[in-house]
Coordinates of C-alpha atoms in Angstrom, one line a residue:
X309 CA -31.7 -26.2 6.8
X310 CA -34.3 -24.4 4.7
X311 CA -34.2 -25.2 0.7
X312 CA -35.0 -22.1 -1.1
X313 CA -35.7 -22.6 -5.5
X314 CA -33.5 -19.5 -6.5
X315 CA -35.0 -16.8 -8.9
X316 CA -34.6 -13.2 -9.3
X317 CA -36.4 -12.4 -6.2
X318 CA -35.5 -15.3 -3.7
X319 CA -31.4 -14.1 -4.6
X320 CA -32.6 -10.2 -4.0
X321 CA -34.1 -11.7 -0.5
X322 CA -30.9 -13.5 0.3
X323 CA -28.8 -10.6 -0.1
X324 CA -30.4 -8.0 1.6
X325 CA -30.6 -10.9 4.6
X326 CA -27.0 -11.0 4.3
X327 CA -26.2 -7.3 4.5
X328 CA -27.9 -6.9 7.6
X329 CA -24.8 -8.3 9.0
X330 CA -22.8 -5.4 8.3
X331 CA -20.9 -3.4 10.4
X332 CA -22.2 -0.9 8.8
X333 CA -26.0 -1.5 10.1
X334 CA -25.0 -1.5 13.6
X335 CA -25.2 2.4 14.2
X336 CA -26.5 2.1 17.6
X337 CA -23.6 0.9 19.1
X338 CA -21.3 3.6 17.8
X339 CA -21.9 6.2 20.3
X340 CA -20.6 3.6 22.8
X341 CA -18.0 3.1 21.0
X342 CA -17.3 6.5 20.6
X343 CA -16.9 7.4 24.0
X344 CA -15.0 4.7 24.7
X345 CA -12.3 6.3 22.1
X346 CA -12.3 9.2 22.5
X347 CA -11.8 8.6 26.2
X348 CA -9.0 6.7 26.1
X349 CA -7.1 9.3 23.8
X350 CA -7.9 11.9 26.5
X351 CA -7.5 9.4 29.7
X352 CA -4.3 7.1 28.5
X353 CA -3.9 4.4 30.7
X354 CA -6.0 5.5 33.7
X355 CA -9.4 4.2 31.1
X356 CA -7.3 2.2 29.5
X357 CA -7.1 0.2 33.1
X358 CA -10.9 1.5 34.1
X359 CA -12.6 -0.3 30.7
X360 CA -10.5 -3.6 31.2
X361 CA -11.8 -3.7 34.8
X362 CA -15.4 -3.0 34.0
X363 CA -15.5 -5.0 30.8
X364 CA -13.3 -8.0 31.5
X365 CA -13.2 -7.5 35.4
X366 CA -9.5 -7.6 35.8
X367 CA -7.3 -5.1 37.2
X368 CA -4.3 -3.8 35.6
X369 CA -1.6 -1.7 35.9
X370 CA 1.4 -0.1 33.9
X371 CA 3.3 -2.9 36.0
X372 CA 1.2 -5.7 34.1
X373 CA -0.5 -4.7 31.6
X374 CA 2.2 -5.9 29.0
X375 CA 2.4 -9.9 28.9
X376 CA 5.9 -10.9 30.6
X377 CA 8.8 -13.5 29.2
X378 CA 7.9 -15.9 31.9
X379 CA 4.2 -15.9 31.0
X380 CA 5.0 -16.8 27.7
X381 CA 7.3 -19.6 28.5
X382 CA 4.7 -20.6 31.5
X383 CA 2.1 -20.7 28.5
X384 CA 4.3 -23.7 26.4
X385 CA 3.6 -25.8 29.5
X386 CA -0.3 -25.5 29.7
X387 CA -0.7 -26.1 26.3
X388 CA -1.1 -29.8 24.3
X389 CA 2.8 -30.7 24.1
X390 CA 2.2 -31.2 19.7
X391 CA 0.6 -27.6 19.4
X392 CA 4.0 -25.6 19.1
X393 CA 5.1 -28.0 15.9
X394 CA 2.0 -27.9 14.9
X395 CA 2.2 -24.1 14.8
X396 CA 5.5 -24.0 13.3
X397 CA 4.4 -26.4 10.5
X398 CA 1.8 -24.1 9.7
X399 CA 3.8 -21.0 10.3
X400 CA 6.3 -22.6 7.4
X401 CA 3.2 -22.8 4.9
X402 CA 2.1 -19.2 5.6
X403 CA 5.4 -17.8 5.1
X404 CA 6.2 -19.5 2.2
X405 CA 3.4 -18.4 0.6
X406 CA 4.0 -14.8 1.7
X407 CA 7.3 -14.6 0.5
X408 CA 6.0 -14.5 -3.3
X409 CA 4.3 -11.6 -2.8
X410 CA 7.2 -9.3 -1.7
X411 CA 7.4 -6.0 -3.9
X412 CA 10.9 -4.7 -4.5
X413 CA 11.8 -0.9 -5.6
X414 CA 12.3 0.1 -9.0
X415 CA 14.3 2.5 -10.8
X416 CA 14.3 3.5 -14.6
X417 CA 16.6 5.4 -16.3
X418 CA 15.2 7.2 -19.7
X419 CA 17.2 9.4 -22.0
X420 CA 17.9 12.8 -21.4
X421 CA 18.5 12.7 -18.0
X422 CA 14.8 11.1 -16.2
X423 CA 15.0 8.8 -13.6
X424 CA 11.6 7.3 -12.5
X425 CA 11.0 4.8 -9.7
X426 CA 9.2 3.7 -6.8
X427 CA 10.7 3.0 -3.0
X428 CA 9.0 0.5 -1.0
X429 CA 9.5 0.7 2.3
X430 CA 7.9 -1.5 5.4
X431 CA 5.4 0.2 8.0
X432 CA 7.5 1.0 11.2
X433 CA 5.0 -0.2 13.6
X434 CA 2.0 -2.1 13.1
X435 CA -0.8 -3.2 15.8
X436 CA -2.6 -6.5 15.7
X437 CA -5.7 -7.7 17.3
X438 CA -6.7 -10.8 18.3
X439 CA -9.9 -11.8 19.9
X440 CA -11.1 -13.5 23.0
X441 CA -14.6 -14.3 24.6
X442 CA -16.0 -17.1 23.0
X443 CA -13.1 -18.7 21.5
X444 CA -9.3 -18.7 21.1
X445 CA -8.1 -17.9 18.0
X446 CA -4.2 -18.6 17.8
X447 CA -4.4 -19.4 13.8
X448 CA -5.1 -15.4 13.8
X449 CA -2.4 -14.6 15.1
X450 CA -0.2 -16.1 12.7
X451 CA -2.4 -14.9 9.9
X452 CA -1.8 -11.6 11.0
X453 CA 1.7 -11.6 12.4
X454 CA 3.4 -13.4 9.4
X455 CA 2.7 -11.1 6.1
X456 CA 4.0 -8.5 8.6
X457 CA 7.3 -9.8 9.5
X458 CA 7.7 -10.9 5.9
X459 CA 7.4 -7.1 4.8
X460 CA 9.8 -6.1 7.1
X461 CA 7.7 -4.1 9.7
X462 CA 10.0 -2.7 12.3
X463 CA 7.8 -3.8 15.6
X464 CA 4.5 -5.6 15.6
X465 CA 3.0 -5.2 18.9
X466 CA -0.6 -7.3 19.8
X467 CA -3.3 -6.6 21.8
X468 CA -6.1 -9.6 23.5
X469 CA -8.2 -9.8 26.3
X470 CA -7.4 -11.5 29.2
X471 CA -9.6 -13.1 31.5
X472 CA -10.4 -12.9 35.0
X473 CA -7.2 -13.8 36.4
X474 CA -5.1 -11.6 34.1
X475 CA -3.8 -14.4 32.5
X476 CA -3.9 -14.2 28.6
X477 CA -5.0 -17.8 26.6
X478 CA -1.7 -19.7 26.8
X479 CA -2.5 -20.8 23.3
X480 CA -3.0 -17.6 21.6
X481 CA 0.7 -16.5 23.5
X482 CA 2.5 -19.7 22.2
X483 CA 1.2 -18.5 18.3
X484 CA 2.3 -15.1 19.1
X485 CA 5.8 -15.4 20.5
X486 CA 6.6 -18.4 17.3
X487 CA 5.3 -15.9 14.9
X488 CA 7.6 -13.4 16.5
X489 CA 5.3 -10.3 18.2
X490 CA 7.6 -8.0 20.1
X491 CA 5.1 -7.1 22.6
X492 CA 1.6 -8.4 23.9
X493 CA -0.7 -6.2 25.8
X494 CA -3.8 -7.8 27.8
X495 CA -6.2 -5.3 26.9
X496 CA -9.2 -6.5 24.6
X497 CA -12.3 -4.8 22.8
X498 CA -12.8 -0.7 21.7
X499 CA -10.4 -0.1 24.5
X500 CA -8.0 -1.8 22.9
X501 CA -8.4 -0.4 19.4
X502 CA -7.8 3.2 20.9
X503 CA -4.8 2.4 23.1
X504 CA -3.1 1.3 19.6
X505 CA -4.3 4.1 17.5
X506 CA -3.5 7.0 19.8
X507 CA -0.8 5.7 22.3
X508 CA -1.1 5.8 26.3
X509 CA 1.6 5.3 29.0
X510 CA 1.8 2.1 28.5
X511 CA 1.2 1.2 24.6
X512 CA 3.0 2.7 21.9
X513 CA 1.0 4.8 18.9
X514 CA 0.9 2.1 15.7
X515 CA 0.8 3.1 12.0
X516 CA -1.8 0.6 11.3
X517 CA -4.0 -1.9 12.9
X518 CA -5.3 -5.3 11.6
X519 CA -7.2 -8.2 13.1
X520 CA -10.5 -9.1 13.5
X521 CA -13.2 -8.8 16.2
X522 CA -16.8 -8.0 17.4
X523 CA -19.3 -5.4 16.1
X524 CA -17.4 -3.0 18.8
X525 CA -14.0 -3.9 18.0
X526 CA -15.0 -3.4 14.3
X527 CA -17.0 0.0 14.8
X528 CA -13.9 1.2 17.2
X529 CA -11.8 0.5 13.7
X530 CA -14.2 2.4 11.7
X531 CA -13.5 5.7 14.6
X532 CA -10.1 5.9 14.2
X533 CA -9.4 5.3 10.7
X534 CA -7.7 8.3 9.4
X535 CA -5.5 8.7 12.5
X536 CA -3.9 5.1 11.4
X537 CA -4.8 2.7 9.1
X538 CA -6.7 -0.7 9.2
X539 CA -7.2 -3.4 7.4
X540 CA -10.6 -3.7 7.0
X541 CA -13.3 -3.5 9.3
X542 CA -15.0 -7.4 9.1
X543 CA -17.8 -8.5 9.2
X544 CA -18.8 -12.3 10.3
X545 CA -17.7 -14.7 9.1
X546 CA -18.9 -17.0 6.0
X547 CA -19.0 -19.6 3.4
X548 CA -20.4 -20.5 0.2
X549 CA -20.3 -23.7 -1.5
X550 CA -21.0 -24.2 -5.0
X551 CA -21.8 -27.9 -5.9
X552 CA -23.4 -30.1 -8.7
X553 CA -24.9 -33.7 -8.5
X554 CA -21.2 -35.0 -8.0
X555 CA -20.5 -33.8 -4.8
X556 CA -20.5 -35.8 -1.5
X557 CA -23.5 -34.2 0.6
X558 CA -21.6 -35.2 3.8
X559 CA -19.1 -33.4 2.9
X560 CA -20.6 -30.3 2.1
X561 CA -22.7 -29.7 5.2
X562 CA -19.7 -30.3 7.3
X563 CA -17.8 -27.7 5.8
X564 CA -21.2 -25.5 5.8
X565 CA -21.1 -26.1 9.9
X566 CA -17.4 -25.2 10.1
X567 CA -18.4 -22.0 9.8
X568 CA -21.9 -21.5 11.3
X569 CA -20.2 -22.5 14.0
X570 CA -18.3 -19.2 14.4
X571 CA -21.3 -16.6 15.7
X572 CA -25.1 -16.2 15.4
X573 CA -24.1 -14.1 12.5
X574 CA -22.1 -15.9 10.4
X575 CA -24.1 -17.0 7.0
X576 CA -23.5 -20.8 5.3
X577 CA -24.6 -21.3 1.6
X578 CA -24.9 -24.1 -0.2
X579 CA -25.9 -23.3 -4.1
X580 CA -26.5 -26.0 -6.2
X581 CA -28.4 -27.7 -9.2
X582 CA -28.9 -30.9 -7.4
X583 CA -32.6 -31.2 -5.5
X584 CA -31.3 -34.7 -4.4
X585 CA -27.9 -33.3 -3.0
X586 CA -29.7 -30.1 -1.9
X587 CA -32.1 -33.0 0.3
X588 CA -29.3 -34.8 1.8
X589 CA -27.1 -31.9 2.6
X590 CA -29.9 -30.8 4.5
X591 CA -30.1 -33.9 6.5
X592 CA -26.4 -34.5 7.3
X593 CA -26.6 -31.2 9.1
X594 CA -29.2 -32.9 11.2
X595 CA -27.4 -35.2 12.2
X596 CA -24.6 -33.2 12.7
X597 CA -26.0 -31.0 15.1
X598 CA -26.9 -33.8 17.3
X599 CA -22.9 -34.1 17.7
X600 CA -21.3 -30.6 17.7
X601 CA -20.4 -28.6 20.7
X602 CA -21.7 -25.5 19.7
X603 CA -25.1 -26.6 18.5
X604 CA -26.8 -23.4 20.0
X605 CA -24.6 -21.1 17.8
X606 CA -24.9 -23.6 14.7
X607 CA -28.6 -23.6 15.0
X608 CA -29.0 -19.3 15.0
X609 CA -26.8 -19.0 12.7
X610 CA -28.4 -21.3 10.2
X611 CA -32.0 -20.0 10.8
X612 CA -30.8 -16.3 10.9
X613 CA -28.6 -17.2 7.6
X614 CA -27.9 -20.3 6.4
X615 CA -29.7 -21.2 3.0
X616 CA -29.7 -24.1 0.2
X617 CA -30.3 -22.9 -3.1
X618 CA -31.3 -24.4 -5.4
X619 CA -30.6 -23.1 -9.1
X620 CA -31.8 -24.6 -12.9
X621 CA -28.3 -23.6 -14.0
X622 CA -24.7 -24.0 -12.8
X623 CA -24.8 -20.5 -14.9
X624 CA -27.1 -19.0 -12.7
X625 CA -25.6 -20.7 -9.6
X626 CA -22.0 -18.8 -10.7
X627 CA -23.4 -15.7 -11.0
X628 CA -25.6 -15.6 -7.6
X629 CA -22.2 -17.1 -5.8
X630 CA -20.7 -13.7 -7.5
X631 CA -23.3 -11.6 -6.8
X632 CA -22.8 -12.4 -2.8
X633 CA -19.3 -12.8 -3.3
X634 CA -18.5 -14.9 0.1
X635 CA -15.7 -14.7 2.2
X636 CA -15.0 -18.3 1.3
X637 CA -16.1 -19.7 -1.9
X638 CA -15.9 -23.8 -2.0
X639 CA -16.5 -25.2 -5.8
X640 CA -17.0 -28.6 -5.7
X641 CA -18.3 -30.0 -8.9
X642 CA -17.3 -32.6 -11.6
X643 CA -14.9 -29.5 -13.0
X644 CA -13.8 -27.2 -10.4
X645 CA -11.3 -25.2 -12.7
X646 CA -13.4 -24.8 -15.3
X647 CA -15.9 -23.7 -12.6
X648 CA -13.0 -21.4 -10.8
X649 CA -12.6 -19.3 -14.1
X650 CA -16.0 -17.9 -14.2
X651 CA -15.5 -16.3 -10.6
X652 CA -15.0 -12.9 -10.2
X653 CA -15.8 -12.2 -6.4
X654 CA -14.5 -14.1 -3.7
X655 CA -12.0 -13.9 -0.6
X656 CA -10.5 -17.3 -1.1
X657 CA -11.1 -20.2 -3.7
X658 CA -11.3 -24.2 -2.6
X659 CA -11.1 -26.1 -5.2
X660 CA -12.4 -29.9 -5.2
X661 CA -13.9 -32.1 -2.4
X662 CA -10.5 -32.3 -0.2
X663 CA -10.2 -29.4 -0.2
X664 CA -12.3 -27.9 3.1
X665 CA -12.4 -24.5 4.2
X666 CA -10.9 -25.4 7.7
X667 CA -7.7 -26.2 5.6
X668 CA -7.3 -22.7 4.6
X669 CA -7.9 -21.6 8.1
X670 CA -4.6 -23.0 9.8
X671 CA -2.4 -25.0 7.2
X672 CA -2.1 -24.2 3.8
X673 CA -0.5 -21.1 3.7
X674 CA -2.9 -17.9 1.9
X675 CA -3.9 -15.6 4.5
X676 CA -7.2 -16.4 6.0
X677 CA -8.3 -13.0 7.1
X678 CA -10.5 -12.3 3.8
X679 CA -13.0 -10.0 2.7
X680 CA -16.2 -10.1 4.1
X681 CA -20.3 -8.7 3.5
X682 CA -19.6 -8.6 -0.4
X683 CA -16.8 -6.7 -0.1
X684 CA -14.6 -9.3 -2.3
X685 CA -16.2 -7.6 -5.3
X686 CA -13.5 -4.4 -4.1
X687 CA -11.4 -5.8 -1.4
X688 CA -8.4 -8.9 -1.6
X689 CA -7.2 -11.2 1.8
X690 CA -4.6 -9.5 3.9
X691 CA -1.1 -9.8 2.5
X692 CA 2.2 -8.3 2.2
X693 CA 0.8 -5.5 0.4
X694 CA -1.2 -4.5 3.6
X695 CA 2.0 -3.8 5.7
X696 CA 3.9 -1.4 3.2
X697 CA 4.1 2.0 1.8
X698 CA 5.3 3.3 -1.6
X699 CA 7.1 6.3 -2.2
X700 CA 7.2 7.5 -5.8
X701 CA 10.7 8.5 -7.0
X702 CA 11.2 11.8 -9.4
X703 CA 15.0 12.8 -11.2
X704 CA 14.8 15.3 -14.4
X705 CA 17.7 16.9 -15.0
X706 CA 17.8 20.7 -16.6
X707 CA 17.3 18.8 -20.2
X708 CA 14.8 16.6 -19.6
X709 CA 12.5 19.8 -18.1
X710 CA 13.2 22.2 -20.4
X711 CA 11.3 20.6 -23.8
X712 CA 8.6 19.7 -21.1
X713 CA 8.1 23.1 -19.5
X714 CA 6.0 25.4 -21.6
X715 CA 3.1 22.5 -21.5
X716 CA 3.6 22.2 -17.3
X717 CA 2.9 26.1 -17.8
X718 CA 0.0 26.1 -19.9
X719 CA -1.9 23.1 -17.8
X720 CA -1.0 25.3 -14.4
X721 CA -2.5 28.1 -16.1
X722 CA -5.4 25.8 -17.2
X723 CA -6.2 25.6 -13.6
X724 CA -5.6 29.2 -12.5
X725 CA -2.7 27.9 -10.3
X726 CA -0.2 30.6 -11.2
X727 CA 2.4 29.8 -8.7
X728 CA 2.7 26.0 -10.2
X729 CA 3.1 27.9 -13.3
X730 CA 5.9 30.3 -11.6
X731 CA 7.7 27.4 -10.3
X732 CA 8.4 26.1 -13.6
X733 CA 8.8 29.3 -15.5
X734 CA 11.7 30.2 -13.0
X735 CA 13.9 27.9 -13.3
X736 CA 14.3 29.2 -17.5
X737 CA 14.0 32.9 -16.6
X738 CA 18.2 33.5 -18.3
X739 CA 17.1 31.8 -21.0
X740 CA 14.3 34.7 -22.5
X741 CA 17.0 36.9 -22.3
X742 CA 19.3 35.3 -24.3

């Protein structure tokens, strides 16, 4: 893994590198993509079915396209006999932890007769996606589902490829049915997207989508945003650790492969002030590779984006790791809390040499669909928040308006809105004729 001494213009280097992973760069595709839409909000199921066929080469129907009870409870038998406590272990953790983020209304009374407040209501229906292709992804689902049941969302349908046989991943159905989706479509990709934004025969309209996915999945997001909401629209993935001389160098380039292993695209960076750390990360990941599955994926993504920097300063190290503002940020130095408080950008914090990013992934409980391409500077994980609405609340009696209404007047005026004006003036007409 290349060691790179950081300065002013090797950081510049490594972010512009980094951007070029952004959805945003990838304009080429969205005419594809576009069509694809707009087709299926014109052609309903009939593309819906004609996509899945060409891009996943299995045929569907109305009659199949929604997963079935008995494929569900065929899917606890083909997976490992531990995954489904396993899975509600780690459903316990994320649920716990999304409970303390629940938002209640409010109401307050003032004198004279002014009652402000704020309802807060769940989304009715929410759509989530969840990827196939390369890999399974069941802890997704359970990211996803789980901040949504805990806001109270009416009915959380999902959408995921199927393969071949029209089968969906038996793993990714246990994870959905314990987090508690009320209906699973096998439909994947763009197509997919559409279907839950606009509504076909088969698959109802949604208020909002969330999940992650490719460059077309993401791009599809982008298209019909404004029609429903989204979460975000992510990028790859990607980690960061920041170390000092204390940290153990095996540790830190097996953490830096855990997500490398992802995609081509996904970035791993190590910065730190330790030349002799930076040395012997680099070699653990040698050996490494020798061992790992995906060694082909590992190996793009670290020449494509995967860098050791090396900074003078644990100063200048914090403020580069800000600057990029990774999706995952592990600190791992003599101080980590110290260390923590000096971070403003970043999806999700690890604090000390136990604990790894993978943790965050499946057990510990904080969402792990986070902020990616330096959007933590602007952007926070998906939470509670993401699945509910706010309506603000307004009560003034005949009182309370009346001391307030010649100013409400004179700013309508202000802005040549005379009927804003009117509907104030109104409601004290009697009174100038007293």
């Amino acid at each position: 893994m290349r060691i790179v001494t950081l300065n002013e213009e090797t950081k510049q280097n490594v972010l512009s590198n980094l951007l070029k992973r952004s959805p945003s760069c990838y304009g080429k595709y969205e005419a594809s993509v576009n069509e694809i839409v707009n087709n299926i909000r014109t052609g309903g199921d009939k593309a819906l079915f004609a996509y899945t066929e060409k891009f996943d080469h299995a045929k569907l129907e109305k009659e199949t396209v929604q997963v079935r009870k008995e494929e569900i409870q065929a899917a606890y038998s083909l997976v490992d006999p531990s995954l489904p406590d396993i899975i509600r272990k780690a459903l316990k953790n994320i649920r716990s932890y999304h409970e303390k983020q629940k938002k209640q209304s409010w109401f307050d009374s003032q004198k004279e007769g002014v009652i402000l407040g704020q309802k807060v209501l769940p989304l009715n229906r929410v759509g989530v996606y969840v990827p196939g292709g390369k890999a399974a992804y069941p802890s997704s689902v359970l990211m996803n589902i789980v901040p949504a049941k805990v806001a109270g969302v009416q009915e959380i349908i999902m959408c995921t490829p199927c393969g071949k046989d029209g089968c969906v991943n038996p793993a990714t159905l246990v994870a959905a049915n314990e987090a508690g989706a009320d209906r699973i479509y096998k439909v994947g990709g763009a197509q997919a997207i559409a279907a839950m934004a606009f509504g076909t025969e088969s698959i109802p309209k949604v208020d909002k989508i969330v999940g992650p996915g490719n460059i077309y999945v993401a791009l599809a997001k982008k298209a019909v945003y404004g029609h429903v909401s989204i979460d975000s629209i992510a990028g790859p993935s990607e980690i960061l650790v920041l170390a000092d001389e204390s940290a153990n160098p095996r540790y830190v380039a097996a953490d830096l492969l855990s997500q490398a292993e992802h995609d081509e695209m996904a970035s791993a960076i190590l910065i730190t002030t330790s030349r002799a750390l930076a040395e012997q990360v680099s070699a653990e990941i040698e050996g490494f590779l020798e061992t790992l599955s995906r060694k082909e994926i590992i190996q793009k993504s670290l020449d494509n984006y995967g860098y050791i920097l090396l900074a003078d300063t644990m100063e200048d190290a914090i403020e580069t790791a800000n600057e990029i503002a990774s999706e995952h940020l592990e600190i791992v130095t003599r101080n980590p809390f110290e260390v923590m408080t000096k971070i403003r950008n970043a999806g999700a914090i690890f604090l000390g040499e136990y604990s790894s990013e993978p943790l965050g992934d499946y057990f510990a409980g904080p969402n792990h669909v986070l902020p990616t391409n330096g959007t933590a500077k602007f952007f926070s994980p998906l939470g509670v928040d993401d699945f509910i609405k706010r309506s603000s609340i307004i009560y003034y009696s005949r009182e309370a308006l009346k001391p307030l209404s010649e100013d409400i007047i004179k700013f309508a005026n202000t802005e040549h809105l005379t009927a804003h004006a009117n509907s104030i003036r109104v409601r004290f007409e009697e009174d100038e004729h007293e």
